[in-house]
Amino acid sequence: MATPARLDFARSARSTVGIEWELALVDADSGDLRQVARTVLDAVGDDDPAIKQELLLNTVEVVSGVCRTVGEAGADLSRAVDRVRELTEPLRVELMSAGTHPFARWAQQKVTDKQRYATLIDRTQWWGRQMLIYGVHVHVGVEDRAKVLPISRALLTTFAHLQSLSASSPFWGGKDTGYASNRALMFQQLPTAGLPFQFEQWSELEAYVGDMLHTGVIDAFDEVRWDVRPSPRFGTIEARICDGSPTLMEVTALAALTHCLVEHFSTLLDGGHPLPTIPPWFAQENKWRSARYGMDAIIITNAAGDEELVTDAVARLLTELAPVAERLGCAQELDSVRVILRKGASYQRQRAVARRHGGELDAVVASLVAEMRAGRPL
């Protein structure tokens, strides 16, 4: 066994929140992807840390600061999006977010000129080049390292709720995949991606990372690309479950749900209560069911194998978390999850647009662009 890695967990204020939102750059006329991220980032320079590069030149990422409330984080994202628009509109480029672009061809996309991305593509080859996907990541501050792994394990019991609500990648390369979130299953093809191991002790995590570093699987901890992972550098738990969300309303709704769950589990630990867990085989099945069926998924809710329609489970959870949302100042954002329940997740809205337009997927892109501008589902 290799020498365990030393993972110092940064000090972080409890239940602070930060959001990362990946945006696709699409042609205003054709709806296809445009490789103009370098132009945008060069214009921004070092002046705006809220606008960052990503793996592909068709993508920029906007990030919030470390915020007390989801509303503050949403305002940060809104400002960053406005700044990106100032630079993309003269190029006749629109912004769009979804788990995948409905018809773009992965083989035509260019990779950002950075050594870590070149290394990734060289190692992962066909699967790495397929990573034409977009997500939303939510960081929540945890004040005590001892809480990180229990809360991370507990989040796996609500994994399917978040994945179903955010599912927005039904199309791939111009075809309907039959999945609500094709992104979820594609991304886990990368080494170290997918569901996390359910470690009990921090020392187990350090031993794992030590082994991965020793054998050359990773060069740094951030190459562990789990759907839920500790972020020692920031002192947070990072939820990387959600597909790219088309609207700021959905981004903040999903962030509020994540924020409330972490705080809820943290409070249970404070009271000496055991946190909910689910066996790894059920967690794996729930991920597949929510990726395949989205809002129609029948999910496994506990170790006994009880099952429930995911939308019913979400509705129950919203009631349970309402007092937590009041405490965190995100009651309005959490309540917006009900808009997703009512209007449908993005994959459902995208398919409805495709049906209305005889399967034409440029109409789906146009609808995603329109929703992004409106800031809410249309």
mmCIF file of C-alpha atoms in Angstrom:
data_model
loop_
_atom_site.group_PDB
_atom_site.id
_atom_site.type_symbol
_atom_site.label_atom_id
_atom_site.label_comp_id
_atom_site.label_asym_id
_atom_site.label_seq_id
_atom_site.Cartn_x
_atom_site.Cartn_y
_atom_site.Cartn_z
ATOM 1 C CA MET A 1 0.000 0.000 0.000
ATOM 2 C CA ALA A 2 1.265 3.480 -0.884
ATOM 3 C CA THR A 3 1.863 6.223 1.662
ATOM 4 C CA PRO A 4 -1.487 7.905 2.434
ATOM 5 C CA ALA A 5 -1.883 11.434 1.094
ATOM 6 C CA ARG A 6 -2.204 14.193 3.650
ATOM 7 C CA LEU A 7 -5.502 15.970 2.923
ATOM 8 C CA ASP A 8 -5.763 19.054 5.096
ATOM 9 C CA PHE A 9 -9.334 20.324 5.129
ATOM 10 C CA ALA A 10 -9.465 24.118 4.936
ATOM 11 C CA ARG A 11 -11.369 26.125 7.527
ATOM 12 C CA SER A 12 -14.739 27.148 6.163
ATOM 13 C CA ALA A 13 -17.725 28.883 7.695
ATOM 14 C CA ARG A 14 -20.667 26.521 8.137
ATOM 15 C CA SER A 15 -23.169 26.397 5.284
ATOM 16 C CA THR A 16 -21.577 29.056 3.136
ATOM 17 C CA VAL A 17 -22.434 28.351 -0.495
ATOM 18 C CA GLY A 18 -20.833 28.706 -3.923
ATOM 19 C CA ILE A 19 -22.102 27.732 -7.375
ATOM 20 C CA GLU A 20 -20.326 26.858 -10.652
ATOM 21 C CA TRP A 21 -22.392 26.951 -13.882
ATOM 22 C CA GLU A 22 -21.044 25.711 -17.229
ATOM 23 C CA LEU A 23 -22.351 27.540 -20.295
ATOM 24 C CA ALA A 24 -22.266 26.538 -23.957
ATOM 25 C CA LEU A 25 -21.392 29.148 -26.600
ATOM 26 C CA VAL A 26 -23.760 28.698 -29.553
ATOM 27 C CA ASP A 27 -24.081 30.398 -32.915
ATOM 28 C CA ALA A 28 -26.989 32.872 -32.941
ATOM 29 C CA ASP A 29 -27.998 31.746 -36.455
ATOM 30 C CA SER A 30 -27.336 28.004 -36.702
ATOM 31 C CA GLY A 31 -27.533 27.047 -33.011
ATOM 32 C CA ASP A 32 -24.364 24.965 -33.395
ATOM 33 C CA LEU A 33 -21.479 25.327 -30.957
ATOM 34 C CA ARG A 34 -18.876 28.054 -31.507
ATOM 35 C CA GLN A 35 -15.236 27.694 -30.402
ATOM 36 C CA VAL A 36 -14.856 31.245 -29.062
ATOM 37 C CA ALA A 37 -14.084 30.752 -25.353
ATOM 38 C CA ARG A 38 -10.504 31.969 -25.862
ATOM 39 C CA THR A 39 -11.773 35.239 -27.350
ATOM 40 C CA VAL A 40 -14.069 35.759 -24.358
ATOM 41 C CA LEU A 41 -11.432 34.851 -21.767
ATOM 42 C CA ASP A 42 -8.744 36.992 -23.413
ATOM 43 C CA ALA A 43 -11.113 39.965 -23.295
ATOM 44 C CA VAL A 44 -11.899 39.328 -19.626
ATOM 45 C CA GLY A 45 -8.228 38.813 -18.726
ATOM 46 C CA ASP A 46 -7.528 38.547 -15.019
ATOM 47 C CA ASP A 47 -10.100 41.217 -14.170
ATOM 48 C CA ASP A 48 -13.002 38.874 -13.470
ATOM 49 C CA PRO A 49 -12.357 35.686 -11.469
ATOM 50 C CA ALA A 50 -16.043 34.765 -11.883
ATOM 51 C CA ILE A 51 -15.469 33.784 -15.552
ATOM 52 C CA LYS A 52 -13.288 30.704 -16.108
ATOM 53 C CA GLN A 53 -12.082 28.401 -18.869
ATOM 54 C CA GLU A 54 -13.182 24.798 -19.234
ATOM 55 C CA LEU A 55 -12.072 21.680 -21.138
ATOM 56 C CA LEU A 56 -13.565 22.707 -24.500
ATOM 57 C CA LEU A 57 -13.353 25.981 -26.423
ATOM 58 C CA ASN A 58 -17.155 26.005 -26.798
ATOM 59 C CA THR A 59 -17.584 26.459 -23.034
ATOM 60 C CA VAL A 60 -17.118 29.077 -20.346
ATOM 61 C CA GLU A 61 -17.862 28.627 -16.670
ATOM 62 C CA VAL A 62 -19.298 31.297 -14.402
ATOM 63 C CA VAL A 63 -18.708 30.965 -10.665
ATOM 64 C CA SER A 64 -20.048 32.767 -7.630
ATOM 65 C CA GLY A 65 -18.019 33.956 -4.685
ATOM 66 C CA VAL A 66 -18.264 32.393 -1.240
ATOM 67 C CA CYS A 67 -21.761 33.496 -0.228
ATOM 68 C CA ARG A 68 -23.994 33.378 2.838
ATOM 69 C CA THR A 69 -27.151 32.732 0.784
ATOM 70 C CA VAL A 70 -28.095 31.110 -2.505
ATOM 71 C CA GLY A 71 -29.664 34.424 -3.538
ATOM 72 C CA GLU A 72 -26.280 36.160 -3.210
ATOM 73 C CA ALA A 73 -24.623 33.395 -5.237
ATOM 74 C CA GLY A 74 -27.317 33.701 -7.913
ATOM 75 C CA ALA A 75 -26.707 37.459 -8.126
ATOM 76 C CA ASP A 76 -22.984 36.777 -8.655
ATOM 77 C CA LEU A 77 -23.792 34.368 -11.494
ATOM 78 C CA SER A 78 -26.231 36.819 -13.080
ATOM 79 C CA ARG A 79 -23.600 39.551 -13.117
ATOM 80 C CA ALA A 80 -21.007 37.200 -14.646
ATOM 81 C CA VAL A 81 -23.456 36.071 -17.338
ATOM 82 C CA ASP A 82 -24.173 39.714 -18.227
ATOM 83 C CA ARG A 83 -20.434 40.326 -18.571
ATOM 84 C CA VAL A 84 -20.012 37.291 -20.861
ATOM 85 C CA ARG A 85 -22.961 38.486 -22.980
ATOM 86 C CA GLU A 86 -21.287 41.862 -23.537
ATOM 87 C CA LEU A 87 -18.461 39.952 -25.202
ATOM 88 C CA THR A 88 -20.446 37.286 -27.074
ATOM 89 C CA GLU A 89 -23.231 39.377 -28.597
ATOM 90 C CA PRO A 90 -20.904 41.236 -31.032
ATOM 91 C CA LEU A 91 -19.737 37.762 -32.173
ATOM 92 C CA ARG A 92 -23.348 36.670 -32.824
ATOM 93 C CA VAL A 93 -22.942 34.052 -30.103
ATOM 94 C CA GLU A 94 -25.684 33.122 -27.640
ATOM 95 C CA LEU A 95 -25.422 31.403 -24.250
ATOM 96 C CA MET A 96 -27.117 28.089 -23.473
ATOM 97 C CA SER A 97 -26.932 25.495 -20.743
ATOM 98 C CA ALA A 98 -28.097 21.892 -20.719
ATOM 99 C CA GLY A 99 -26.412 18.604 -19.875
ATOM 100 C CA THR A 100 -25.577 18.175 -23.572
ATOM 101 C CA HIS A 101 -25.986 20.164 -26.788
ATOM 102 C CA PRO A 102 -28.852 18.531 -28.735
ATOM 103 C CA PHE A 103 -27.087 18.051 -32.080
ATOM 104 C CA ALA A 104 -23.439 19.212 -31.962
ATOM 105 C CA ARG A 105 -20.821 16.658 -33.060
ATOM 106 C CA TRP A 106 -18.194 15.831 -30.458
ATOM 107 C CA ALA A 107 -15.508 15.153 -33.090
ATOM 108 C CA GLN A 108 -15.642 18.789 -34.239
ATOM 109 C CA GLN A 109 -14.945 20.335 -30.826
ATOM 110 C CA LYS A 110 -11.564 21.826 -29.930
ATOM 111 C CA VAL A 111 -9.859 21.304 -26.562
ATOM 112 C CA THR A 112 -8.533 24.244 -24.522
ATOM 113 C CA ASP A 113 -4.764 24.590 -24.905
ATOM 114 C CA LYS A 114 -3.730 23.612 -21.383
ATOM 115 C CA GLN A 115 -1.442 20.748 -20.326
ATOM 116 C CA ARG A 116 -3.863 19.169 -17.829
ATOM 117 C CA TYR A 117 -6.574 18.939 -20.526
ATOM 118 C CA ALA A 118 -4.132 17.529 -23.096
ATOM 119 C CA THR A 119 -3.063 14.890 -20.558
ATOM 120 C CA LEU A 120 -6.705 13.998 -19.844
ATOM 121 C CA ILE A 121 -7.526 13.533 -23.538
ATOM 122 C CA ASP A 122 -4.312 11.589 -24.203
ATOM 123 C CA ARG A 123 -5.159 9.159 -21.406
ATOM 124 C CA THR A 124 -8.902 8.796 -21.889
ATOM 125 C CA GLN A 125 -8.970 8.914 -25.710
ATOM 126 C CA TRP A 126 -12.427 8.252 -27.231
ATOM 127 C CA TRP A 127 -14.331 8.721 -23.953
ATOM 128 C CA GLY A 128 -12.384 11.854 -23.084
ATOM 129 C CA ARG A 129 -13.119 13.409 -26.489
ATOM 130 C CA GLN A 130 -16.799 12.597 -25.958
ATOM 131 C CA MET A 131 -17.022 14.908 -22.928
ATOM 132 C CA LEU A 132 -19.274 17.403 -24.702
ATOM 133 C CA ILE A 133 -21.253 17.869 -21.498
ATOM 134 C CA TYR A 134 -22.193 20.649 -19.095
ATOM 135 C CA GLY A 135 -22.974 20.636 -15.381
ATOM 136 C CA VAL A 136 -23.754 22.675 -12.283
ATOM 137 C CA HIS A 137 -21.609 22.208 -9.177
ATOM 138 C CA VAL A 138 -22.618 23.410 -5.711
ATOM 139 C CA HIS A 139 -20.131 23.875 -2.843
ATOM 140 C CA VAL A 140 -21.410 24.022 0.740
ATOM 141 C CA GLY A 141 -19.093 24.951 3.614
ATOM 142 C CA VAL A 142 -18.593 22.391 6.388
ATOM 143 C CA GLU A 143 -17.060 23.687 9.607
ATOM 144 C CA ASP A 144 -15.785 20.342 10.923
ATOM 145 C CA ARG A 145 -13.906 17.751 8.853
ATOM 146 C CA ALA A 146 -15.454 14.950 10.916
ATOM 147 C CA LYS A 147 -18.838 15.799 9.378
ATOM 148 C CA VAL A 148 -17.730 15.658 5.737
ATOM 149 C CA LEU A 149 -17.894 11.934 5.001
ATOM 150 C CA PRO A 150 -21.143 11.255 6.948
ATOM 151 C CA ILE A 151 -22.877 14.127 5.142
ATOM 152 C CA SER A 152 -21.461 12.981 1.785
ATOM 153 C CA ARG A 153 -22.841 9.472 2.365
ATOM 154 C CA ALA A 154 -26.217 10.892 3.386
ATOM 155 C CA LEU A 155 -26.392 12.973 0.200
ATOM 156 C CA LEU A 156 -26.364 9.742 -1.801
ATOM 157 C CA THR A 157 -29.846 9.011 -0.400
ATOM 158 C CA THR A 158 -31.117 12.132 -2.230
ATOM 159 C CA PHE A 159 -28.894 11.791 -5.314
ATOM 160 C CA ALA A 160 -31.768 10.735 -7.570
ATOM 161 C CA HIS A 161 -33.883 13.721 -6.471
ATOM 162 C CA LEU A 162 -31.250 16.175 -7.704
ATOM 163 C CA GLN A 163 -30.380 14.252 -10.861
ATOM 164 C CA SER A 164 -34.022 13.836 -11.907
ATOM 165 C CA LEU A 165 -34.887 17.495 -11.303
ATOM 166 C CA SER A 166 -31.848 18.712 -13.248
ATOM 167 C CA ALA A 167 -31.937 16.141 -16.071
ATOM 168 C CA SER A 168 -31.455 18.069 -19.311
ATOM 169 C CA SER A 169 -29.529 15.832 -21.708
ATOM 170 C CA PRO A 170 -31.977 13.653 -23.644
ATOM 171 C CA PHE A 171 -30.329 14.313 -27.023
ATOM 172 C CA TRP A 172 -26.851 13.392 -28.179
ATOM 173 C CA GLY A 173 -25.411 14.000 -31.657
ATOM 174 C CA GLY A 174 -28.855 14.719 -33.094
ATOM 175 C CA LYS A 175 -30.574 11.636 -31.670
ATOM 176 C CA ASP A 176 -32.919 11.073 -28.719
ATOM 177 C CA THR A 177 -31.012 8.726 -26.414
ATOM 178 C CA GLY A 178 -34.089 7.579 -24.489
ATOM 179 C CA TYR A 179 -32.408 8.897 -21.321
ATOM 180 C CA ALA A 180 -33.364 11.936 -19.269
ATOM 181 C CA SER A 181 -29.691 12.509 -18.373
ATOM 182 C CA ASN A 182 -27.318 11.023 -20.915
ATOM 183 C CA ARG A 183 -24.604 13.234 -19.377
ATOM 184 C CA ALA A 184 -24.733 11.388 -16.043
ATOM 185 C CA LEU A 185 -23.816 8.036 -17.581
ATOM 186 C CA MET A 186 -21.313 9.458 -20.076
ATOM 187 C CA PHE A 187 -19.317 11.352 -17.475
ATOM 188 C CA GLN A 188 -18.809 8.280 -15.297
ATOM 189 C CA GLN A 189 -16.827 6.634 -18.114
ATOM 190 C CA LEU A 190 -13.825 8.732 -17.044
ATOM 191 C CA PRO A 191 -11.496 7.122 -14.502
ATOM 192 C CA THR A 192 -12.273 8.315 -10.945
ATOM 193 C CA ALA A 193 -15.653 9.747 -12.049
ATOM 194 C CA GLY A 194 -19.074 8.496 -10.927
ATOM 195 C CA LEU A 195 -20.406 7.704 -7.483
ATOM 196 C CA PRO A 196 -17.979 8.105 -4.572
ATOM 197 C CA PHE A 197 -16.769 5.291 -2.365
ATOM 198 C CA GLN A 198 -18.655 5.409 0.922
ATOM 199 C CA PHE A 199 -15.640 5.810 3.205
ATOM 200 C CA GLU A 200 -16.271 5.892 6.950
ATOM 201 C CA GLN A 201 -12.982 7.495 8.057
ATOM 202 C CA TRP A 202 -10.928 10.398 6.675
ATOM 203 C CA SER A 203 -7.875 8.116 6.853
ATOM 204 C CA GLU A 204 -9.527 5.798 4.293
ATOM 205 C CA LEU A 205 -9.908 8.741 1.902
ATOM 206 C CA GLU A 206 -6.257 9.702 2.437
ATOM 207 C CA ALA A 207 -5.179 6.088 1.799
ATOM 208 C CA TYR A 208 -7.242 5.998 -1.414
ATOM 209 C CA VAL A 209 -5.776 9.279 -2.681
ATOM 210 C CA GLY A 210 -2.268 8.093 -1.758
ATOM 211 C CA ASP A 211 -2.790 4.935 -3.814
ATOM 212 C CA MET A 212 -4.168 6.900 -6.786
ATOM 213 C CA LEU A 213 -1.201 9.299 -6.717
ATOM 214 C CA HIS A 214 1.324 6.462 -6.298
ATOM 215 C CA THR A 215 -0.042 4.515 -9.275
ATOM 216 C CA GLY A 216 -0.350 7.595 -11.510
ATOM 217 C CA VAL A 217 -4.133 7.469 -11.783
ATOM 218 C CA ILE A 218 -4.247 11.115 -10.668
ATOM 219 C CA ASP A 219 -1.680 13.882 -10.285
ATOM 220 C CA ALA A 220 -3.777 15.973 -7.886
ATOM 221 C CA PHE A 221 -6.856 15.502 -5.693
ATOM 222 C CA ASP A 222 -9.110 17.541 -7.994
ATOM 223 C CA GLU A 223 -8.761 14.782 -10.599
ATOM 224 C CA VAL A 224 -10.999 12.668 -8.355
ATOM 225 C CA ARG A 225 -14.188 13.540 -10.246
ATOM 226 C CA TRP A 226 -16.845 11.966 -8.026
ATOM 227 C CA ASP A 227 -20.465 13.124 -8.205
ATOM 228 C CA VAL A 228 -20.202 14.098 -4.517
ATOM 229 C CA ARG A 229 -16.737 14.842 -3.188
ATOM 230 C CA PRO A 230 -14.983 16.661 -0.368
ATOM 231 C CA SER A 231 -13.136 19.766 -1.526
ATOM 232 C CA PRO A 232 -10.304 20.025 1.028
ATOM 233 C CA ARG A 233 -8.890 23.195 -0.584
ATOM 234 C CA PHE A 234 -12.138 25.100 0.019
ATOM 235 C CA GLY A 235 -13.405 23.333 3.135
ATOM 236 C CA THR A 236 -16.611 22.280 1.382
ATOM 237 C CA ILE A 237 -18.645 19.363 0.152
ATOM 238 C CA GLU A 238 -19.017 19.691 -3.610
ATOM 239 C CA ALA A 239 -22.162 18.255 -5.225
ATOM 240 C CA ARG A 240 -21.460 17.643 -8.931
ATOM 241 C CA ILE A 241 -24.673 15.721 -9.574
ATOM 242 C CA CYS A 242 -26.701 18.151 -11.673
ATOM 243 C CA ASP A 243 -26.848 18.469 -15.449
ATOM 244 C CA GLY A 244 -26.346 21.955 -16.833
ATOM 245 C CA SER A 245 -29.470 23.995 -16.044
ATOM 246 C CA PRO A 246 -30.981 26.209 -18.750
ATOM 247 C CA THR A 247 -32.160 28.937 -16.367
ATOM 248 C CA LEU A 248 -30.867 30.839 -13.362
ATOM 249 C CA MET A 249 -34.099 29.980 -11.541
ATOM 250 C CA GLU A 250 -33.358 26.255 -11.845
ATOM 251 C CA VAL A 251 -29.684 26.712 -10.915
ATOM 252 C CA THR A 252 -30.609 28.506 -7.688
ATOM 253 C CA ALA A 253 -33.487 26.101 -6.937
ATOM 254 C CA LEU A 254 -31.173 23.080 -7.188
ATOM 255 C CA ALA A 255 -28.464 24.916 -5.237
ATOM 256 C CA ALA A 256 -30.994 25.727 -2.487
ATOM 257 C CA LEU A 257 -32.030 22.069 -2.280
ATOM 258 C CA THR A 258 -28.365 21.031 -1.988
ATOM 259 C CA HIS A 259 -27.635 23.810 0.535
ATOM 260 C CA CYS A 260 -30.590 22.791 2.713
ATOM 261 C CA LEU A 261 -29.701 19.091 2.598
ATOM 262 C CA VAL A 262 -26.138 19.679 3.806
ATOM 263 C CA GLU A 263 -27.319 21.977 6.608
ATOM 264 C CA HIS A 264 -30.109 19.528 7.556
ATOM 265 C CA PHE A 265 -27.679 16.614 7.822
ATOM 266 C CA SER A 266 -25.193 18.795 9.732
ATOM 267 C CA THR A 267 -27.916 19.680 12.248
ATOM 268 C CA LEU A 268 -28.825 16.006 12.699
ATOM 269 C CA LEU A 269 -25.169 15.248 13.477
ATOM 270 C CA ASP A 270 -25.107 18.069 16.036
ATOM 271 C CA GLY A 271 -28.075 16.447 17.751
ATOM 272 C CA GLY A 272 -26.343 13.066 17.891
ATOM 273 C CA HIS A 273 -28.715 11.500 15.341
ATOM 274 C CA PRO A 274 -27.603 8.896 12.783
ATOM 275 C CA LEU A 275 -27.698 10.087 9.172
ATOM 276 C CA PRO A 276 -29.579 8.166 6.483
ATOM 277 C CA THR A 277 -27.484 5.910 4.253
ATOM 278 C CA ILE A 278 -28.134 3.637 1.320
ATOM 279 C CA PRO A 279 -26.152 0.560 0.206
ATOM 280 C CA PRO A 280 -23.806 1.240 -2.740
ATOM 281 C CA TRP A 281 -25.755 -1.142 -4.987
ATOM 282 C CA PHE A 282 -28.975 0.802 -4.408
ATOM 283 C CA ALA A 283 -27.191 4.123 -4.912
ATOM 284 C CA GLN A 284 -25.891 2.806 -8.235
ATOM 285 C CA GLU A 285 -29.345 1.642 -9.305
ATOM 286 C CA ASN A 286 -30.904 4.979 -8.301
ATOM 287 C CA LYS A 287 -28.366 6.840 -10.411
ATOM 288 C CA TRP A 288 -29.222 4.693 -13.408
ATOM 289 C CA ARG A 289 -32.999 4.971 -12.863
ATOM 290 C CA SER A 290 -32.944 8.759 -12.502
ATOM 291 C CA ALA A 291 -30.671 9.101 -15.561
ATOM 292 C CA ARG A 292 -32.980 6.861 -17.599
ATOM 293 C CA TYR A 293 -36.426 7.897 -16.393
ATOM 294 C CA GLY A 294 -35.889 11.337 -14.842
ATOM 295 C CA MET A 295 -39.050 12.588 -13.178
ATOM 296 C CA ASP A 296 -40.747 9.212 -13.798
ATOM 297 C CA ALA A 297 -38.077 7.263 -11.906
ATOM 298 C CA ILE A 298 -39.191 4.915 -9.139
ATOM 299 C CA ILE A 299 -36.313 5.298 -6.685
ATOM 300 C CA ILE A 300 -35.127 3.091 -3.828
ATOM 301 C CA THR A 301 -35.427 5.120 -0.639
ATOM 302 C CA ASN A 302 -33.652 3.066 2.025
ATOM 303 C CA ALA A 303 -31.647 -0.024 2.897
ATOM 304 C CA ALA A 304 -34.878 -2.054 3.174
ATOM 305 C CA GLY A 305 -35.474 -1.539 -0.555
ATOM 306 C CA ASP A 306 -38.649 0.534 -0.230
ATOM 307 C CA GLU A 307 -39.504 2.451 -3.418
ATOM 308 C CA GLU A 308 -41.249 5.713 -4.292
ATOM 309 C CA LEU A 309 -41.873 7.883 -7.350
ATOM 310 C CA VAL A 310 -39.109 10.498 -7.292
ATOM 311 C CA THR A 311 -41.503 13.450 -7.648
ATOM 312 C CA ASP A 312 -43.411 12.278 -4.557
ATOM 313 C CA ALA A 313 -40.124 11.935 -2.689
ATOM 314 C CA VAL A 314 -39.119 15.480 -3.748
ATOM 315 C CA ALA A 315 -42.453 16.960 -2.639
ATOM 316 C CA ARG A 316 -42.069 15.318 0.776
ATOM 317 C CA LEU A 317 -38.482 16.519 1.070
ATOM 318 C CA LEU A 318 -39.451 20.126 0.288
ATOM 319 C CA THR A 319 -41.881 20.109 3.218
ATOM 320 C CA GLU A 320 -39.259 18.606 5.512
ATOM 321 C CA LEU A 321 -36.612 21.158 4.496
ATOM 322 C CA ALA A 322 -38.853 24.262 4.633
ATOM 323 C CA PRO A 323 -37.685 25.281 8.168
ATOM 324 C CA VAL A 324 -34.042 24.803 7.115
ATOM 325 C CA ALA A 325 -34.590 27.037 4.070
ATOM 326 C CA GLU A 326 -36.046 29.762 6.298
ATOM 327 C CA ARG A 327 -32.956 29.567 8.479
ATOM 328 C CA LEU A 328 -30.616 29.746 5.470
ATOM 329 C CA GLY A 329 -32.534 32.539 3.760
ATOM 330 C CA CYS A 330 -33.352 30.500 0.651
ATOM 331 C CA ALA A 331 -37.067 29.720 1.129
ATOM 332 C CA GLN A 332 -37.970 31.404 -2.164
ATOM 333 C CA GLU A 333 -35.299 29.525 -4.120
ATOM 334 C CA LEU A 334 -36.213 26.183 -2.552
ATOM 335 C CA ASP A 335 -39.865 26.801 -3.374
ATOM 336 C CA SER A 336 -38.840 27.202 -7.042
ATOM 337 C CA VAL A 337 -38.231 23.440 -7.098
ATOM 338 C CA ARG A 338 -42.042 23.230 -7.253
ATOM 339 C CA VAL A 339 -41.917 25.134 -10.564
ATOM 340 C CA ILE A 340 -39.749 22.325 -11.969
ATOM 341 C CA LEU A 341 -42.255 19.755 -10.654
ATOM 342 C CA ARG A 342 -45.065 21.701 -12.316
ATOM 343 C CA LYS A 343 -43.463 22.658 -15.636
ATOM 344 C CA GLY A 344 -41.308 19.569 -16.014
ATOM 345 C CA ALA A 345 -37.545 19.099 -15.972
ATOM 346 C CA SER A 346 -35.572 20.460 -18.915
ATOM 347 C CA TYR A 347 -35.360 17.070 -20.688
ATOM 348 C CA GLN A 348 -39.192 16.972 -20.742
ATOM 349 C CA ARG A 349 -39.446 20.542 -22.053
ATOM 350 C CA GLN A 350 -36.815 19.844 -24.709
ATOM 351 C CA ARG A 351 -38.644 16.758 -25.947
ATOM 352 C CA ALA A 352 -41.926 18.702 -26.066
ATOM 353 C CA VAL A 353 -40.288 21.375 -28.266
ATOM 354 C CA ALA A 354 -38.840 18.684 -30.547
ATOM 355 C CA ARG A 355 -42.280 17.071 -30.930
ATOM 356 C CA ARG A 356 -43.904 20.415 -31.778
ATOM 357 C CA HIS A 357 -41.263 21.050 -34.464
ATOM 358 C CA GLY A 358 -41.283 17.655 -36.135
ATOM 359 C CA GLY A 359 -38.053 16.559 -34.442
ATOM 360 C CA GLU A 360 -36.037 19.600 -35.530
ATOM 361 C CA LEU A 361 -33.386 20.031 -32.850
ATOM 362 C CA ASP A 362 -32.339 23.557 -33.842
ATOM 363 C CA ALA A 363 -35.740 24.522 -32.390
ATOM 364 C CA VAL A 364 -34.678 22.866 -29.119
ATOM 365 C CA VAL A 365 -31.499 24.958 -29.039
ATOM 366 C CA ALA A 366 -33.557 28.097 -29.743
ATOM 367 C CA SER A 367 -35.843 27.231 -26.805
ATOM 368 C CA LEU A 368 -32.854 26.680 -24.483
ATOM 369 C CA VAL A 369 -31.366 30.038 -25.558
ATOM 370 C CA ALA A 370 -34.736 31.731 -24.949
ATOM 371 C CA GLU A 371 -35.054 30.157 -21.486
ATOM 372 C CA MET A 372 -31.522 31.244 -20.594
ATOM 373 C CA ARG A 373 -32.392 34.842 -21.517
ATOM 374 C CA ALA A 374 -35.709 34.690 -19.620
ATOM 375 C CA GLY A 375 -34.022 33.233 -16.532
ATOM 376 C CA ARG A 376 -36.878 30.787 -15.940
ATOM 377 C CA PRO A 377 -38.555 27.806 -17.683
ATOM 378 C CA LEU A 378 -40.866 28.816 -20.550
#
